[in-house]
Short mmCIF file of C-alpha atoms and ligand atoms in Angstrom, two decimals:
data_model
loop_
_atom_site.label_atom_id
_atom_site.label_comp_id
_atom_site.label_asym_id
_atom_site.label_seq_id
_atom_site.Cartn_x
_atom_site.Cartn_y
_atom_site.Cartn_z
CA UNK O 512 -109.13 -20.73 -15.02
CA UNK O 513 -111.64 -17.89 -15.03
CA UNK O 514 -109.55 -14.50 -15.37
CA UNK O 515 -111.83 -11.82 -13.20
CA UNK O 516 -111.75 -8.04 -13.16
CA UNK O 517 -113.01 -6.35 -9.81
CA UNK O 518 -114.43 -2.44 -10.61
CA UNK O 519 -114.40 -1.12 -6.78
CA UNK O 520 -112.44 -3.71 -5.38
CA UNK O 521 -111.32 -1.83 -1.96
CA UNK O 522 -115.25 -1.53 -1.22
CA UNK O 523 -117.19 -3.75 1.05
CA UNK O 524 -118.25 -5.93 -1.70
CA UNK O 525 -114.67 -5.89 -3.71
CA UNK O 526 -112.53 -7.13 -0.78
CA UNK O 527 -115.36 -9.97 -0.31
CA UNK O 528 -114.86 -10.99 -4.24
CA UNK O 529 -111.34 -10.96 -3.10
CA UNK O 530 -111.94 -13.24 -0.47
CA UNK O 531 -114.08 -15.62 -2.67
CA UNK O 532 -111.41 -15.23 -5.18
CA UNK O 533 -108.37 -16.25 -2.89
CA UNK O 534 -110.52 -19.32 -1.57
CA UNK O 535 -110.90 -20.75 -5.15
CA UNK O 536 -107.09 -20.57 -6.54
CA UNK O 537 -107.16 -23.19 -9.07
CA UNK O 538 -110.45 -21.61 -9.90
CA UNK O 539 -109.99 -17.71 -10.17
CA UNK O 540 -107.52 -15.33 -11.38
CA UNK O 541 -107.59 -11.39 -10.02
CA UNK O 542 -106.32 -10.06 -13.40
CA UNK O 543 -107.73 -6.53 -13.50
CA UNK O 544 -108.98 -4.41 -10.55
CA UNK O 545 -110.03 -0.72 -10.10
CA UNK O 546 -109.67 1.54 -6.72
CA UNK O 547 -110.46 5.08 -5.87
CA UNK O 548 -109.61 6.58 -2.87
CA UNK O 549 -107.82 3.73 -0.90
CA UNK O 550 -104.43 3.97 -2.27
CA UNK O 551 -102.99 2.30 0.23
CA UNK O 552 -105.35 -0.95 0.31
CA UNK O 553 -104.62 -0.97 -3.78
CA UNK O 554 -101.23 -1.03 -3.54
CA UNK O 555 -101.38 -3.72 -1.33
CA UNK O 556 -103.57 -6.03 -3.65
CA UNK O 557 -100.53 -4.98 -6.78
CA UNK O 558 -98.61 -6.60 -4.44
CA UNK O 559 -100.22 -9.81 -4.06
CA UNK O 560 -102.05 -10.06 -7.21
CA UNK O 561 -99.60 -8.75 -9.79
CA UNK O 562 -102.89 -7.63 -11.81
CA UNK O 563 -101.93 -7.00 -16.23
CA UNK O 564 -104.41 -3.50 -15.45
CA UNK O 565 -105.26 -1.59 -12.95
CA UNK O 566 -107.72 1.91 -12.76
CA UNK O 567 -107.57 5.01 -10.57
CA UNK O 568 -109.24 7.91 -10.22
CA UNK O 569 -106.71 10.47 -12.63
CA UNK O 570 -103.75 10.42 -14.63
CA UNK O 571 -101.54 11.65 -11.93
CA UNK O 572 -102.15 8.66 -10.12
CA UNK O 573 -101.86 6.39 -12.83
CA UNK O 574 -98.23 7.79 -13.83
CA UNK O 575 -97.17 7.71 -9.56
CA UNK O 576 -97.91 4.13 -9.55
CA UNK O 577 -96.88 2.86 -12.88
CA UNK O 578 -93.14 4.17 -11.76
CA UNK O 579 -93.78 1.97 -8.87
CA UNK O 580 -95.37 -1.11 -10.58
CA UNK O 581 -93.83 -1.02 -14.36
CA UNK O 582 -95.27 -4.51 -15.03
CA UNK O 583 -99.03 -3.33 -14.13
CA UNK O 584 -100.22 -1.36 -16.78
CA UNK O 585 -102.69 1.73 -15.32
CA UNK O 586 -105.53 3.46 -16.86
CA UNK O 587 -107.32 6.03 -15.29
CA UNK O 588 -111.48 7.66 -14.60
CA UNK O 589 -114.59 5.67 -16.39
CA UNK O 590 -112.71 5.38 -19.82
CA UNK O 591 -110.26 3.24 -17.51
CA UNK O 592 -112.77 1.31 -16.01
CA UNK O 593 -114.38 0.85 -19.58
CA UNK O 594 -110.87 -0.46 -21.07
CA UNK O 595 -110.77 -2.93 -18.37
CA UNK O 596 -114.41 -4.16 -18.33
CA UNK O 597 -113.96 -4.63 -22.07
CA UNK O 598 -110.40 -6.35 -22.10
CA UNK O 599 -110.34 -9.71 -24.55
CA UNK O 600 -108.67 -11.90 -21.99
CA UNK O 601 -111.07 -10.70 -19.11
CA UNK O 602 -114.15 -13.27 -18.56
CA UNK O 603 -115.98 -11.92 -15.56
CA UNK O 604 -116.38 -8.29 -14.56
CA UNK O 605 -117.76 -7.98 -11.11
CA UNK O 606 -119.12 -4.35 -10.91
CA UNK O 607 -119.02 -3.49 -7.16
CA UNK O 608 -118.68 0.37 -7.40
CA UNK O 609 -121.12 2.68 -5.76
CA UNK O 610 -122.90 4.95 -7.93
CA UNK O 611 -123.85 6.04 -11.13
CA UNK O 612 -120.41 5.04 -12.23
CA UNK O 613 -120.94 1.83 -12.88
CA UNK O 614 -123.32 1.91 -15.94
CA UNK O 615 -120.69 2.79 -18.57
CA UNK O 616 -118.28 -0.22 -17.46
CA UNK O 617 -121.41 -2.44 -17.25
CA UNK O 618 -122.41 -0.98 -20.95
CA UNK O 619 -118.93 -2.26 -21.85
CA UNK O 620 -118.43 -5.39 -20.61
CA UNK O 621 -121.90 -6.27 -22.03
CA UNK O 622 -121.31 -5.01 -25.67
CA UNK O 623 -117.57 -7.46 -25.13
CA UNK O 624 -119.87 -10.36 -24.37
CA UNK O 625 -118.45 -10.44 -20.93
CA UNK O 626 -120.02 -11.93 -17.47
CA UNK O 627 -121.16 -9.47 -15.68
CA UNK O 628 -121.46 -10.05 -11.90
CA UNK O 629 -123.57 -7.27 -11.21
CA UNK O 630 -123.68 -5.79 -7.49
CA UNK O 631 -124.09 -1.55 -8.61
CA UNK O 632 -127.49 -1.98 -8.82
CA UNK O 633 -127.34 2.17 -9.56
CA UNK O 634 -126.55 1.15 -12.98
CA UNK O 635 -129.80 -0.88 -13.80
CA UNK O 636 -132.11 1.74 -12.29
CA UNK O 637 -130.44 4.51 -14.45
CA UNK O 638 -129.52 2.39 -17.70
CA UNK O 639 -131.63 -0.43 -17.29
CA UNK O 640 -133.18 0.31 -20.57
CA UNK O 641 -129.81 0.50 -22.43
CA UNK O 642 -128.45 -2.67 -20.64
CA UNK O 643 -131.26 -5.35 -21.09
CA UNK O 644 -130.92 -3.91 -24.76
CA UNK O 645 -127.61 -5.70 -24.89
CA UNK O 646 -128.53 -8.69 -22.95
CA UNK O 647 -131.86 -9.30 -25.18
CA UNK O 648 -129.65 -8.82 -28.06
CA UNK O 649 -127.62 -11.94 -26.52
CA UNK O 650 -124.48 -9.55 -26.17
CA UNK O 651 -122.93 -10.48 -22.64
CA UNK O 652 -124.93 -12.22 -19.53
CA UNK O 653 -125.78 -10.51 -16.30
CA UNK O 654 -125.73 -12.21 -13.15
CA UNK O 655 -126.99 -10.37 -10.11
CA UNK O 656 -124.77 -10.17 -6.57
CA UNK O 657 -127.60 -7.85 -4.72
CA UNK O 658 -128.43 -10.96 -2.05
CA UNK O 659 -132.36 -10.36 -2.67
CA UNK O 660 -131.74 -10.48 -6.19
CA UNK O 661 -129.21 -13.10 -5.91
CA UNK O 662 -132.18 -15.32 -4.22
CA UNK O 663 -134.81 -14.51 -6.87
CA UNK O 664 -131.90 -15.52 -9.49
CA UNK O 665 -131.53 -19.05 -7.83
CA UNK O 666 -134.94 -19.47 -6.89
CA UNK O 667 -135.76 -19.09 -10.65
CA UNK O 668 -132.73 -21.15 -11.37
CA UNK O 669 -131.74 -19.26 -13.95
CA UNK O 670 -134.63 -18.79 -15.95
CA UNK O 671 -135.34 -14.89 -16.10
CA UNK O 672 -138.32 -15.30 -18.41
CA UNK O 673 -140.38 -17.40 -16.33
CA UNK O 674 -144.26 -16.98 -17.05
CA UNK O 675 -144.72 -19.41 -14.33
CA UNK O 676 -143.65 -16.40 -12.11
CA UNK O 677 -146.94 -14.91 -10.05
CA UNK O 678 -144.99 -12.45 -7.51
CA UNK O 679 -141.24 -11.71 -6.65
CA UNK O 680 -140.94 -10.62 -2.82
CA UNK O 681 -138.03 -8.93 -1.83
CA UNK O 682 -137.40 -8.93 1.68
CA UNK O 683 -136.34 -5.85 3.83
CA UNK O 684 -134.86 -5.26 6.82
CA UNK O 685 -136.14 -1.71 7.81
CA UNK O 686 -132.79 -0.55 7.97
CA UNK O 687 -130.66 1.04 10.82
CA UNK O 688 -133.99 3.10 12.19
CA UNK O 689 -136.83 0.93 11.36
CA UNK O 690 -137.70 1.19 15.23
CA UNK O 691 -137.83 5.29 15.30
CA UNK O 692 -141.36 6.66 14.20
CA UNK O 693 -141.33 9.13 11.31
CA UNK O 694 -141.33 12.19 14.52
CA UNK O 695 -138.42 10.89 15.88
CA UNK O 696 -136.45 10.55 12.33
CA UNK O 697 -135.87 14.63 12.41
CA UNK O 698 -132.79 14.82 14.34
CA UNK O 699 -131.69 11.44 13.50
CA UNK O 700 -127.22 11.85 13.31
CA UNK O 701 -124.93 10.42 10.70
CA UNK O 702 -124.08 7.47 13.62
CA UNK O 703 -127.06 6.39 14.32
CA UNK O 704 -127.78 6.04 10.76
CA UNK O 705 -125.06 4.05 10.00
CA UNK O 706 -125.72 1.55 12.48
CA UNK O 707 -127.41 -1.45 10.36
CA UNK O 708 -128.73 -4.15 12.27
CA UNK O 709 -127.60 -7.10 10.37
CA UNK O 710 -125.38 -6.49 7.35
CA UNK O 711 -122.07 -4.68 6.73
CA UNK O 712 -122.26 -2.49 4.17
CA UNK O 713 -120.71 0.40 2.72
CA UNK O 714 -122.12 3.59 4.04
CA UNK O 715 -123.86 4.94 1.12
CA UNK O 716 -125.68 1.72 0.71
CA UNK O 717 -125.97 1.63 4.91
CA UNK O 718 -128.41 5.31 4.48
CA UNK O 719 -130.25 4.12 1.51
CA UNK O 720 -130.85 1.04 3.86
CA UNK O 721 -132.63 3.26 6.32
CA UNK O 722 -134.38 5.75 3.88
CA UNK O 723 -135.95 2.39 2.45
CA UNK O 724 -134.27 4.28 -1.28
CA UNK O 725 -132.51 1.16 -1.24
CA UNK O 726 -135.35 -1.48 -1.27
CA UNK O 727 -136.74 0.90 -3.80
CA UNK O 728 -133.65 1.46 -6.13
CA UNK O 729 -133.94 -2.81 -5.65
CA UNK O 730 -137.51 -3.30 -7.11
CA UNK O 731 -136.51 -1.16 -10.20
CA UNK O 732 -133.51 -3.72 -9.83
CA UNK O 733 -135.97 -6.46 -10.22
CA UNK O 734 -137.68 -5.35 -13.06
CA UNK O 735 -134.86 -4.55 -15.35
CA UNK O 736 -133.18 -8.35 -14.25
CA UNK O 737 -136.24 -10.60 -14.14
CA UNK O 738 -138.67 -8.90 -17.13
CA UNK O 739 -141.60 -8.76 -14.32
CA UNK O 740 -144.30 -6.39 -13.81
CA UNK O 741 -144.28 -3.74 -11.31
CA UNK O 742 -147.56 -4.93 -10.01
CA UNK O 743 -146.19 -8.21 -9.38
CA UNK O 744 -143.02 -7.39 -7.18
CA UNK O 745 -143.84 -6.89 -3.02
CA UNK O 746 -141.60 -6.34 -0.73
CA UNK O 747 -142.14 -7.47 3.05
CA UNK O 748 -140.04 -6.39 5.82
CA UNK O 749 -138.52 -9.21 7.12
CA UNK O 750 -136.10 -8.32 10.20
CA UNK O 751 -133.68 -11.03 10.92
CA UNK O 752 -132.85 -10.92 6.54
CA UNK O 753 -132.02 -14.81 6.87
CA UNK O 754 -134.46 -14.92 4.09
CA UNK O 755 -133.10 -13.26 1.13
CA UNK O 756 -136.04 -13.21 -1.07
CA UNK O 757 -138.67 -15.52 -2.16
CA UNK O 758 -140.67 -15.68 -5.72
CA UNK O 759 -144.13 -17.15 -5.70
CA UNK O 760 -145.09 -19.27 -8.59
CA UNK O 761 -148.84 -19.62 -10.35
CA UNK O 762 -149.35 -22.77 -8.93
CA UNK O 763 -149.10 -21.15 -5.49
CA UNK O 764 -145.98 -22.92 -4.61
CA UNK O 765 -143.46 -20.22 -2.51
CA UNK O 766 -139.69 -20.86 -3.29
CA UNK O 767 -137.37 -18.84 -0.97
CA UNK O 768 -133.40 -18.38 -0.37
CA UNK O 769 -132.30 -18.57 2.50
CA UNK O 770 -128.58 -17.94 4.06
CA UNK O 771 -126.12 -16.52 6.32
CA UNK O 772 -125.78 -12.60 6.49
CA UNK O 773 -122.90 -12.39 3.96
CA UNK O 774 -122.36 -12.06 0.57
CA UNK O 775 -119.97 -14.49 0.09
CA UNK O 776 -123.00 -16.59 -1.54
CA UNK O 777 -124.02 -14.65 -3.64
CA UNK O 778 -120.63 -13.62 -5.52
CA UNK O 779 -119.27 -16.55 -5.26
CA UNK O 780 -122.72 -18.04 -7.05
CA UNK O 781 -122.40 -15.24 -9.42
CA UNK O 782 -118.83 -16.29 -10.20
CA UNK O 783 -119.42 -19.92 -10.33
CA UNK O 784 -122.85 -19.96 -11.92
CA UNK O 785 -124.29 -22.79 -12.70
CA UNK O 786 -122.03 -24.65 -10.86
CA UNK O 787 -122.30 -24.99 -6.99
CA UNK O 788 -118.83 -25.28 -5.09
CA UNK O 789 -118.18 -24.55 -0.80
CA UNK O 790 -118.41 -21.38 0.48
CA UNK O 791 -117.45 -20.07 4.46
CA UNK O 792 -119.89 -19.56 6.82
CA UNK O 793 -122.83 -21.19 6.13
CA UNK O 794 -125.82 -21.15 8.22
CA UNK O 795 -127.32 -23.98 10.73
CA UNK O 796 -130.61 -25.24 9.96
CA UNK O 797 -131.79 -24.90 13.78
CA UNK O 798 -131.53 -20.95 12.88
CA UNK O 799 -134.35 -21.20 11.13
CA UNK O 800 -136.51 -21.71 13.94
CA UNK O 801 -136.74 -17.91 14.02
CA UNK O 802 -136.39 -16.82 10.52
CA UNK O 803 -140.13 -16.80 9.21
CA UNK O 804 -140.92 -13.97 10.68
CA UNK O 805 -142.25 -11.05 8.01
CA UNK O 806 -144.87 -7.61 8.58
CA UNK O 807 -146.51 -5.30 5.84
CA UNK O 808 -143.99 -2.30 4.74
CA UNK O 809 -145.42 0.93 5.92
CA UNK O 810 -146.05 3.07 2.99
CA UNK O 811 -146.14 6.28 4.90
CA UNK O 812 -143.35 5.59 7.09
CA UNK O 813 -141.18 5.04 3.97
CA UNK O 814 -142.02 7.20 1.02
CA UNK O 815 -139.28 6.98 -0.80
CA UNK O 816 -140.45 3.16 -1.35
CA UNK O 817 -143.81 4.40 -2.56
CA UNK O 818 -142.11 6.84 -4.96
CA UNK O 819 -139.72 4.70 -6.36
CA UNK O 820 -143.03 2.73 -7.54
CA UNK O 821 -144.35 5.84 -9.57
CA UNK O 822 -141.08 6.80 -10.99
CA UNK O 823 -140.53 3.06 -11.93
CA UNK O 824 -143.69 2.84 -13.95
CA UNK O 825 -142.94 6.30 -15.51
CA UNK O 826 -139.37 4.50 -16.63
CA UNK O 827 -137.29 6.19 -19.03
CA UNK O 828 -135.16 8.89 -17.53
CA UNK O 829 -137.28 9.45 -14.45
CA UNK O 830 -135.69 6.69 -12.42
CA UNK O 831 -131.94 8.23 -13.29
CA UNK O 832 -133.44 11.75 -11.92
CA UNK O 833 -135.04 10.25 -8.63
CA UNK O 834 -131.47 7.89 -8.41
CA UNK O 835 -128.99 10.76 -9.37
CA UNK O 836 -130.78 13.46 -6.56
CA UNK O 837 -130.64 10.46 -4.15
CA UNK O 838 -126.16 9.95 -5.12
CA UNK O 839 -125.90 13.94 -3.96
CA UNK O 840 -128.39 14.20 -1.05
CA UNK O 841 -126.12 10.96 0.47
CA UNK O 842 -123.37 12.49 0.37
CA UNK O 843 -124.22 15.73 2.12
CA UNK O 844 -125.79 14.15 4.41
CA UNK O 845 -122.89 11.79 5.18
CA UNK O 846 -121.00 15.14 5.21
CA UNK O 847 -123.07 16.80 7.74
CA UNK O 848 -124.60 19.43 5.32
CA UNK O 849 -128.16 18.41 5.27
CA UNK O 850 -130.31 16.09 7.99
CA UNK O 851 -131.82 12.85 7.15
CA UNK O 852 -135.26 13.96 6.52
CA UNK O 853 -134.00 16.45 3.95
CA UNK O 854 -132.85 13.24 1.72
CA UNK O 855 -135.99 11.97 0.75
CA UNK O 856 -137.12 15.82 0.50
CA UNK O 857 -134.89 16.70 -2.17
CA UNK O 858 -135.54 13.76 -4.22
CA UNK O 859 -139.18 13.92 -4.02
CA UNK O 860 -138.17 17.84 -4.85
CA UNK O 861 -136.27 16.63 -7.96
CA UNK O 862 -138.53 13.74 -9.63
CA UNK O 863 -141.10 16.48 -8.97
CA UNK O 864 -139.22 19.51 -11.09
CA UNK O 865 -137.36 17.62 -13.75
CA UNK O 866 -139.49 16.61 -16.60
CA UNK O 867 -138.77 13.29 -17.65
CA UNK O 868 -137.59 12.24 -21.02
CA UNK O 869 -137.37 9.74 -23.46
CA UNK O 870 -133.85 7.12 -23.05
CA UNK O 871 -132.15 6.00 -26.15
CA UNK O 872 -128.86 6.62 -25.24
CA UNK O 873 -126.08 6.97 -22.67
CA UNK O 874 -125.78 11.11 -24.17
CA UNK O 875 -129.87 11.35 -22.55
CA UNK O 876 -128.41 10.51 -19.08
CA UNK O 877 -125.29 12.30 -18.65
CA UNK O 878 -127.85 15.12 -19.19
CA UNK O 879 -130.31 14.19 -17.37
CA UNK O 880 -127.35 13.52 -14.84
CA UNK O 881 -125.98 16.87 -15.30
CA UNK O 882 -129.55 18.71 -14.69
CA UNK O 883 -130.21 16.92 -11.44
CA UNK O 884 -127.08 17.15 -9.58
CA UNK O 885 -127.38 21.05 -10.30
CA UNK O 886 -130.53 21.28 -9.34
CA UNK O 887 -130.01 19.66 -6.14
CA UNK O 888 -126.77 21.10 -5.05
CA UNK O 889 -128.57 24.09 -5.68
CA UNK O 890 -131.19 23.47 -3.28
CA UNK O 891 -128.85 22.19 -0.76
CA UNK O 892 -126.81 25.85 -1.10
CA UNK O 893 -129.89 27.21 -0.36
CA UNK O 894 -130.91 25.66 2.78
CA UNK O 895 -133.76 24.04 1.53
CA UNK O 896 -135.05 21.45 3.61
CA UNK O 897 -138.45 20.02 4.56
MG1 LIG N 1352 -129.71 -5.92 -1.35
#
């Protein structure tokens, strides 16, 4: 019996672990779990999980609910999440925040020789360098949830240092407005944005969708995991996403994953890994008719792909700056503050003004953190925009 802990588990991607959990009782135990703003969901999984720990946002939550659960012991904020992701008796900690927020949980769990089932990919583009530290060092094991990452994971069954490996293509979808051109992005609302053609996400994941941040946040993704060269990672747009990514190999032989919309695979694979065992829905073969179906990503029409290249290659703290600006231009946008245009704006406007520095430690990105969330709110408070 595999004893999991869920970081985020009223998000999109938590209440689909739960799902995968539920399906496999003899398999999986929910023993640990962390929420955030749904209260209500939470209590509602104490309920029917019983969990030994759970983590909220503060203290004054913690101390409400351990009155009303006194055999669930609560911990609170990102030392709460940390206690949990590093528990003895915990042996798989699926990371399915949003955010930032996940890197010191994944830092954790790694350094406890935990699985991680990693699906904050936030946390490799900021800390990559400090977490495939840990993994190299054979602390821990990292198995990805992202599906495109999921894909290249099974397509390379397993082997992350494959030399054999000539290209990794990660598909896109274009996101919610891959049909407007970049005139008719300017007055673009927070609906229209949100509307993603074929997956259901979260909505901070749903924008970065259709400011392409999220394909881009993704190849940095791909380095970190898979040890592979920015030159050789592509990505293709690819609009029905039944193919979930595809690696080619030197002999010029193509391997791709291919699946239903959901990412029921992919955590449950995560979870299971390397074992194979059912999973609801799966996909007909007669779908595939019109899968293989994939254009050239327009460069111009989605900078914010082009510029997560650069900052990639720069590495260090660079790829926290352009990730952190990204976290706080979301969220006012999803607030109504600033329009969409103005999110890739301010985080060309920060990777451009924040010199980047050297990572060794956790202490350079809390700084680094620190400077560009300033520095953007200010230029939100300002009115900036493009
Ligand atoms: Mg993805």
């Amino acid at each position: 019996m595999k004893k999991i802990a869920v970081l985020g588990v009223t998000g999109v991607i938590g209440r689909q672990t739960v799902e995968v959990i539920k399906a496999h009782p003899e398999r999986f135990t929910l023993t640990a779990f962390s929420f955030y703003q749904n209260i209500e969901r939470g209590k509602q999984l104490i309920k029917e999980f019983a969990p030994a720990y759970v983590a909220v946002s503060d203290q004054a939550t913690a101390e409400q609910l351990a009155k009303e659960f006194p055999k669930t012991s609560f911990v609170w904020g990102i030392d709460g999440m940390c206690q949990i992701a590093g528990a003895t008796e915990i042996d798989i900690v699926v990371v399915a925040v949003v955010g930032s927020v996940g890197l010191q949980p994944v830092l954790k769990a790694l350094k406890e020789r935990q699985r991680v089932a990693l699906a904050n990919k936030e946390s490799l583009v900021a800390g990559g360098k400090l977490i495939m530290e840990l993994v190299h060092q054979g602390l821990g094991e990292l198995v990805p949830i992202d599906s495109e990452h999921s894909a290249i994971f099974q397509c390379l069954n397993g082997n992350t240092k494959d030399q054999a490996v000539a290209e990794l293509i990660l598909t896109a979808s274009g996101g919610s407005l891959r049909n407007y051109q970049r005139a008719e992005l300017k007055n673009v609302t927070i609906e229209q944005a949100l509307k993603h053609p074929n997956w259901q996400m979260g909505p901070k994941i749903t924008i970065d969708s259709a400011t392409m941040m999220n394909k881009g946040l993704e190849v940095m993704e791909a380095y970190w995991l898979f040890g592979v060269d920015y030159d050789k990672i592509n990505v293709i747009l690819h609009k029905t996403s039944d193919v979930h990514s595809c690696v080619k190999f030197i002999d010029g032989s193509y391997l791709m994953q291919v699946g239903p919309k959901d990412p029921k695979q992919p955590i449950q694979y995560a979870l299971t890994y390397p074992e194979r065992v059912p999973v609801l829905p799966q996909m007909p073969f007669s779908l595939l008719n019109q899968s293989f179906s994939f254009e050239k990503m327009d460069l111009a029409r989605f900078p914010l792909l082009k510029l997560a290249y650069e900052v990639g290659r720069a590495g260090e703290c660079l790829p926290a700056v352009f990730n952190y600006a990204n976290e706080i231009a979301v969220k006012a946008f999803l607030q109504g503050k600033i329009s969409f245009l103005a999110i890739e704006y301010l985080v060309e406007k920060a990777v451009n003004q924040i010199a980047n520095h050297a990572l060794t430690s956790i202490e350079d990105l809390l700084t680094i953190e620190k400077q560009t969330k300033q520095l953007v709110a200010e230029m939100i408070k300002k009115g900036m925009k493009p």
